[in-house]
Coordinates of C-alpha atoms and ligand atoms in Angstrom, one line a residue:
M244 CA 17.8 23.2 10.1
K245 CA 14.1 22.3 9.7
R246 CA 12.2 21.7 6.6
F247 CA 8.5 22.6 6.3
T248 CA 8.7 22.1 2.6
I249 CA 6.2 19.9 0.8
G250 CA 8.7 17.7 -0.9
P251 CA 11.4 16.8 -0.2
V252 CA 10.1 17.0 3.3
E253 CA 12.0 16.7 6.7
L254 CA 13.1 13.1 6.6
Y255 CA 12.7 10.6 9.4
Q256 CA 15.9 9.5 11.1
S257 CA 15.4 5.9 10.1
T258 CA 15.0 6.9 6.5
K259 CA 18.4 8.7 6.6
E260 CA 19.9 5.6 8.2
V261 CA 18.7 3.3 5.4
R262 CA 21.2 4.9 3.1
L263 CA 24.1 3.9 5.3
H264 CA 23.4 0.2 4.9
D265 CA 24.4 -2.0 2.1
F266 CA 21.8 -3.1 -0.5
V267 CA 21.4 -6.2 -2.7
H268 CA 21.6 -6.0 -6.5
F269 CA 18.2 -5.4 -8.0
R270 CA 18.2 -8.5 -10.2
T271 CA 17.8 -10.8 -7.3
D272 CA 14.9 -12.7 -5.6
E273 CA 15.7 -10.8 -2.4
Y274 CA 15.1 -7.4 -4.0
S275 CA 12.0 -8.6 -5.9
E276 CA 10.5 -9.8 -2.6
I277 CA 11.1 -6.3 -1.1
V278 CA 9.4 -4.7 -4.1
K279 CA 6.4 -7.0 -4.2
N280 CA 5.8 -6.7 -0.5
S281 CA 6.1 -2.9 -0.4
L282 CA 3.9 -2.4 -3.5
S283 CA 1.2 -4.7 -2.2
K284 CA 1.1 -2.7 1.1
L285 CA 1.1 0.6 -0.8
S286 CA -1.8 -0.7 -3.0
S287 CA -3.8 -1.6 0.0
M288 CA -3.2 1.9 1.5
L289 CA -4.5 3.4 -1.8
G290 CA -7.6 1.3 -1.6
N291 CA -6.7 -0.8 -4.7
K292 CA -7.4 -4.5 -4.4
T293 CA -6.3 -5.6 -7.9
A294 CA -3.2 -7.7 -7.7
D295 CA 0.0 -6.5 -9.4
S296 CA -1.6 -3.2 -10.5
T297 CA 0.9 -0.8 -9.0
I298 CA 4.1 0.0 -10.8
Y299 CA 7.0 2.3 -10.0
L300 CA 9.1 4.5 -12.2
T301 CA 12.5 5.9 -11.5
A302 CA 11.4 9.4 -12.4
S303 CA 9.7 12.3 -10.6
G304 CA 6.0 12.9 -10.4
T305 CA 5.8 14.9 -13.6
A306 CA 7.2 12.0 -15.6
A307 CA 4.4 9.8 -14.2
M308 CA 1.9 12.5 -15.2
E309 CA 3.3 12.6 -18.7
A310 CA 3.6 8.8 -19.0
T311 CA 0.0 8.5 -18.0
I312 CA -1.1 10.8 -20.8
E313 CA 1.0 8.9 -23.4
N314 CA -0.1 5.4 -22.2
C315 CA -3.8 6.0 -21.2
V316 CA -5.2 8.7 -23.4
Q317 CA -6.2 7.5 -26.8
S318 CA -7.2 9.3 -30.0
F319 CA -11.0 8.9 -29.3
D320 CA -10.7 10.2 -25.7
K321 CA -11.8 13.6 -24.6
V322 CA -10.2 14.7 -21.4
L323 CA -11.5 17.2 -18.9
V324 CA -8.9 18.8 -16.6
I325 CA -9.5 20.6 -13.3
N326 CA -7.0 23.4 -13.6
G327 CA -6.8 25.3 -10.3
G328 CA -3.1 26.2 -10.2
A329 CA 0.4 25.3 -11.4
F330 CA -0.1 21.5 -11.3
G331 CA -3.5 21.6 -13.1
H332 CA -1.8 23.8 -15.6
R333 CA 0.9 21.2 -16.0
F334 CA -1.6 18.5 -17.0
C335 CA -2.9 20.9 -19.6
E336 CA 0.6 21.6 -21.0
L337 CA 1.4 17.9 -21.1
L338 CA -1.9 17.0 -22.9
E339 CA -1.2 19.8 -25.3
Y340 CA 2.3 18.7 -25.9
H341 CA 1.1 15.1 -26.7
H342 CA -1.6 16.4 -29.0
K343 CA -4.5 15.1 -26.9
N344 CA -8.0 16.3 -27.1
Y345 CA -8.9 18.1 -23.8
D346 CA -10.7 21.0 -22.2
S347 CA -10.1 22.5 -18.8
I348 CA -12.0 24.1 -16.0
D349 CA -9.8 27.0 -15.1
L350 CA -10.3 28.2 -11.5
K351 CA -9.3 31.7 -10.5
W352 CA -7.1 32.3 -7.4
N353 CA -9.2 31.7 -4.2
E354 CA -12.0 30.1 -6.1
T355 CA -13.4 26.9 -4.7
L356 CA -14.3 24.1 -7.1
E357 CA -18.0 23.6 -7.0
Y358 CA -20.7 21.7 -8.9
K359 CA -21.5 24.8 -11.0
H360 CA -18.0 24.4 -12.6
L361 CA -18.7 20.7 -13.6
M362 CA -22.3 21.2 -14.7
P363 CA -21.6 22.6 -18.2
Y364 CA -19.6 19.4 -18.9
E365 CA -22.4 16.9 -18.1
N366 CA -23.3 14.7 -21.1
K367 CA -20.8 16.4 -23.4
G368 CA -19.0 13.2 -24.5
F369 CA -15.9 13.6 -22.2
T370 CA -14.3 10.2 -21.5
M371 CA -11.7 11.0 -18.8
L372 CA -11.2 13.5 -16.0
F373 CA -7.8 14.5 -14.8
V374 CA -7.4 16.1 -11.4
N375 CA -4.6 17.0 -9.0
L376 CA -6.8 16.2 -6.0
H377 CA -4.7 18.5 -3.8
E378 CA -3.6 21.4 -5.9
T379 CA -0.3 21.9 -4.1
H380 CA 0.2 25.4 -5.7
T381 CA -2.6 26.9 -3.6
G382 CA -3.3 24.2 -1.0
Q383 CA -6.9 23.6 -2.3
L384 CA -8.3 20.1 -1.7
Y385 CA -11.0 19.3 -4.2
D386 CA -14.2 17.4 -3.3
I387 CA -13.5 13.9 -4.4
K388 CA -17.0 12.7 -3.8
M389 CA -18.4 15.4 -6.1
I390 CA -15.8 14.6 -8.8
S391 CA -16.3 10.9 -8.4
D392 CA -20.1 11.1 -8.7
F393 CA -19.7 13.3 -11.8
C394 CA -17.4 10.8 -13.5
K395 CA -19.7 7.8 -12.6
R396 CA -22.8 9.7 -14.0
N397 CA -20.9 10.5 -17.2
N398 CA -19.1 7.2 -17.5
M399 CA -15.7 8.9 -17.4
M400 CA -12.5 7.4 -16.2
L401 CA -11.0 9.2 -13.3
V402 CA -7.3 9.9 -13.2
V403 CA -6.0 11.4 -9.9
D404 CA -2.6 13.0 -9.2
A405 CA -2.7 12.2 -5.5
I406 CA 1.0 13.2 -5.1
S407 CA 0.4 15.7 -2.2
T408 CA -2.8 14.3 -0.7
F409 CA -1.8 10.7 -0.2
L410 CA -0.8 10.0 3.4
A411 CA -2.2 13.5 4.4
D412 CA -5.9 13.0 3.7
E413 CA -8.2 10.0 3.4
Y414 CA -7.9 8.4 0.0
D415 CA -9.6 5.3 -1.5
M416 CA -9.5 4.2 -5.1
E417 CA -12.2 1.7 -4.8
K418 CA -14.6 3.8 -2.8
Y419 CA -14.4 6.7 -5.3
G420 CA -14.0 4.6 -8.5
I421 CA -10.6 6.1 -9.2
D422 CA -9.0 4.4 -12.3
L423 CA -5.5 5.6 -11.9
T424 CA -3.5 7.2 -9.1
I425 CA -0.1 8.9 -9.3
I426 CA 2.0 9.4 -6.2
S427 CA 5.7 10.1 -5.7
S428 CA 8.3 9.3 -3.1
Q429 CA 9.2 12.8 -1.8
K430 CA 5.8 14.0 -0.6
G431 CA 3.5 12.1 1.8
L432 CA 5.7 9.1 1.9
C433 CA 8.5 11.3 3.2
L434 CA 11.2 9.6 1.2
S435 CA 14.0 10.9 -1.0
P436 CA 12.9 12.2 -4.4
G437 CA 13.3 10.0 -7.6
V438 CA 10.5 7.5 -7.6
S439 CA 6.9 7.8 -8.7
F440 CA 4.2 5.2 -8.4
I441 CA 1.2 4.5 -10.6
S442 CA -1.7 2.4 -9.5
F443 CA -4.3 1.1 -11.9
S444 CA -7.9 0.0 -11.6
K445 CA -8.9 -3.2 -13.5
R446 CA -10.8 -1.1 -16.1
M447 CA -7.7 1.1 -16.7
L448 CA -5.5 -2.0 -17.1
E449 CA -7.8 -3.2 -19.8
K450 CA -7.7 0.1 -21.6
L451 CA -3.9 0.1 -21.8
S452 CA -3.3 -2.6 -24.4
Y453 CA -3.5 -0.5 -27.5
P454 CA -2.0 1.6 -29.1
P455 CA 1.5 1.5 -27.5
P456 CA 2.9 4.8 -26.2
L457 CA 5.4 6.9 -28.0
S458 CA 7.9 6.2 -25.3
K459 CA 10.0 3.0 -24.9
Y460 CA 11.2 3.8 -21.4
F461 CA 7.7 4.7 -20.1
D462 CA 5.8 1.8 -21.6
F463 CA 3.4 0.8 -18.8
I464 CA 2.7 -2.6 -20.2
D465 CA 6.4 -3.4 -19.9
Y466 CA 6.4 -2.3 -16.2
L467 CA 3.2 -4.2 -15.5
N468 CA 4.6 -7.4 -16.9
N469 CA 7.8 -7.0 -15.0
I470 CA 6.2 -6.1 -11.7
K471 CA 4.5 -9.5 -11.5
R472 CA 7.9 -10.8 -10.5
G473 CA 8.9 -7.7 -8.5
Q474 CA 11.1 -6.4 -11.3
T475 CA 11.4 -3.3 -13.5
P476 CA 12.6 -3.2 -17.2
Y477 CA 15.5 -0.9 -16.3
T478 CA 17.7 -0.1 -13.2
P479 CA 15.5 1.4 -10.5
A480 CA 16.3 3.8 -7.7
V481 CA 17.1 0.9 -5.4
F482 CA 17.8 3.0 -2.3
V483 CA 14.4 4.8 -2.5
M484 CA 12.8 1.4 -2.5
Y485 CA 14.7 0.4 0.6
E486 CA 13.5 3.7 2.2
L487 CA 10.0 2.7 1.2
Q488 CA 10.3 -0.6 2.9
D489 CA 11.5 1.1 6.0
M490 CA 8.8 3.8 6.0
L491 CA 6.0 1.2 5.6
K492 CA 7.3 -0.6 8.6
L493 CA 7.5 2.7 10.5
I494 CA 3.9 3.5 9.7
E495 CA 2.8 0.0 10.9
Q496 CA 4.7 0.4 14.1
E497 CA 3.1 3.8 14.8
G498 CA -0.3 2.1 14.5
G499 CA -1.0 2.1 10.8
L500 CA -2.4 4.4 8.2
K501 CA -5.1 5.9 10.4
T502 CA -2.6 6.9 13.0
R503 CA -0.4 8.6 10.5
L504 CA -3.3 10.5 8.9
A505 CA -4.5 11.6 12.4
F506 CA -1.0 12.9 13.3
V507 CA -0.8 15.0 10.1
K508 CA -4.3 16.3 10.7
Q509 CA -3.4 17.2 14.3
K510 CA -0.4 19.2 13.1
A511 CA -2.5 20.9 10.4
Q512 CA -5.2 21.9 12.9
Y513 CA -2.7 23.1 15.5
F514 CA -0.9 25.2 12.9
R515 CA -4.1 26.8 11.6
K516 CA -5.5 27.6 15.0
K517 CA -2.2 29.2 16.0
A518 CA -1.9 31.1 12.7
K519 CA -5.3 32.6 13.2
E520 CA -4.6 33.5 16.8
L521 CA -1.5 35.4 15.7
G522 CA -3.4 37.3 13.0
F523 CA -2.2 35.4 9.9
Y524 CA -4.7 35.1 7.1
I525 CA -5.5 31.6 5.7
P526 CA -7.5 31.5 2.4
G527 CA -11.1 30.2 2.7
Y528 CA -11.2 27.3 0.2
P529 CA -11.1 23.7 1.5
L530 CA -7.5 22.7 2.4
S531 CA -5.6 19.5 2.4
N532 CA -4.0 18.4 5.7
A533 CA -0.7 18.3 3.9
L534 CA -0.2 22.1 3.7
T535 CA -1.4 25.5 4.9
P536 CA -1.0 28.6 2.7
L537 CA -0.6 31.9 4.6
Y538 CA -1.7 34.9 2.6
F539 CA 0.2 38.2 3.0
E540 CA -1.0 41.5 1.7
D541 CA 1.1 44.2 3.2
V542 CA 4.4 42.2 3.6
D543 CA 6.4 40.5 0.8
A544 CA 5.9 36.8 1.5
Y545 CA 9.0 36.0 -0.6
E546 CA 11.2 38.2 1.5
V547 CA 9.9 36.6 4.7
I548 CA 10.7 33.2 3.3
Q549 CA 14.2 34.2 2.4
L550 CA 14.8 35.6 5.9
L551 CA 13.5 32.5 7.6
K552 CA 15.9 30.5 5.5
N553 CA 19.0 32.7 5.8
K554 CA 18.6 33.7 9.5
Y555 CA 17.1 30.6 11.1
R556 CA 17.6 27.7 8.5
I557 CA 13.9 27.1 8.5
F558 CA 12.6 26.2 5.1
V559 CA 9.0 26.8 3.9
N560 CA 7.7 26.9 0.4
P561 CA 7.3 30.0 -1.7
C562 CA 4.6 30.1 -4.3
G563 CA 5.5 30.4 -8.0
G564 CA 3.9 32.8 -10.5
D565 CA 1.5 35.6 -9.7
L566 CA 1.2 34.7 -6.0
S567 CA 4.9 34.7 -5.2
K568 CA 4.7 37.9 -3.1
N569 CA 1.5 36.8 -1.4
L570 CA 1.7 33.2 -0.4
L571 CA 3.9 31.3 1.9
R572 CA 3.2 27.6 2.2
V573 CA 3.9 25.4 5.2
T574 CA 3.6 21.6 5.1
H575 CA 2.4 19.3 7.8
I576 CA 3.9 16.1 6.4
G577 CA 7.4 15.0 7.2
N578 CA 9.3 14.5 10.5
T579 CA 8.1 17.6 12.3
T580 CA 6.4 17.9 15.7
I581 CA 4.1 20.4 17.5
A582 CA 7.1 21.9 19.2
D583 CA 8.7 22.5 15.7
I584 CA 5.5 24.4 14.8
D585 CA 5.8 26.6 17.9
D586 CA 9.4 27.3 17.0
L587 CA 8.4 28.1 13.4
F588 CA 5.8 30.7 14.5
D589 CA 8.3 32.3 17.0
K590 CA 10.7 32.9 14.1
L591 CA 8.0 33.7 11.6
V592 CA 6.6 36.5 13.7
L593 CA 10.1 38.0 14.0
C594 CA 10.8 37.7 10.3
V595 CA 7.5 39.4 9.4
K596 CA 8.3 42.2 11.8
E597 CA 11.8 42.6 10.4
V598 CA 10.6 42.7 6.7
K599 CA 7.9 45.2 7.7
E600 CA 10.4 47.5 9.4
K601 CA 12.8 47.3 6.5
D602 CA 9.9 48.3 4.2
C603 CA 9.1 51.2 6.4
D604 CA 12.7 52.4 6.4
R605 CA 12.7 52.3 2.5
K606 CA 9.6 54.5 2.4
Ligands
PLP206 C1 5.0 17.7 -6.3 C2 3.9 17.5 -7.2 C3 4.1 16.9 -8.5 C4 5.4 16.4 -9.1 O1 6.4 17.3 -9.2 P1 7.8 16.7 -9.5 O2 8.7 17.9 -9.3 O3 7.8 16.2 -10.9 O4 8.1 15.6 -8.5 C5 2.9 16.7 -9.3 N1 1.7 17.1 -8.8 C6 1.5 17.6 -7.6 C7 0.1 17.9 -7.2 C8 2.6 17.8 -6.8 O5 2.4 18.3 -5.6

């Protein structure tokens, strides 16, 4: 079995082994030390130099998105959302649900985010911008420099869902003036699902104090106060934090963040070159190294995905919504190699052929 799914991804062997070992109770100095150490390493990988400004929630990424809205968006705020797919749409739905004041830039399928989309929103009184920097639904990676410059010019706070770009593409909170970053355990970090992380800029920490959120469990101030001593208000997913400790060690041993990013990029480039050689179509918008979408016109992508899974136990991502028959998404994060990519293409070509022949027979 091989997973080319974006999250949970194919796990590393050492991550699987972590779960076989015993663990200490979370209300101990030993556990606090593990948490403090890991979160400080994670903060530095995110380009956040503010001490004790990264918290973790035992909840998936969407919970972190929702908690961010409830904790950080106040009644006077006007939020602009980049909505280029399912995850952008999710931000809109959550803002709507929480009665926040927002507007969205809605991109059409295959449309690249450009300055012309942002221009109408210059000097319009928006106070925050929300973006899923890598819109995982389509694979588009937005231009962070363009977005960051726009926010700086308009004195807007920048909130980034970096869930599927972190550890796949370069990322730096300080360099781009990012005020809040959301990541989660099951994507670039290649851990089990269940934990999300939120990293704050100094300016965002100051904005937090009032009014309190309409959620007791997700009150960020409570988490921030607790994290100073490596603790959480409630029982955390202890095992995932052990996996994190192990993964950060693994990344260090490999040669650090740059080496990890280079490996993911190498796999992405190899995959894309080979896909083109074999006649597959890759959409033209800028892509994250985390994922490559393959576009199918004359074959049902969903059927190809099912066949890959049922016949060869190879898992790739389908695409929800209108694109489900057209897009197949393959990730480059996780414990996969160049040889695995070769194997995937061997099987993919066979599956496409089989689905095509079946379609012909039907006609
Ligand atoms: C995976 C993902 C999420 C979180 O989804 P959950 O199922 O709640 O973990 C959020 N945003 C993006 C861009 C993602 O890729």
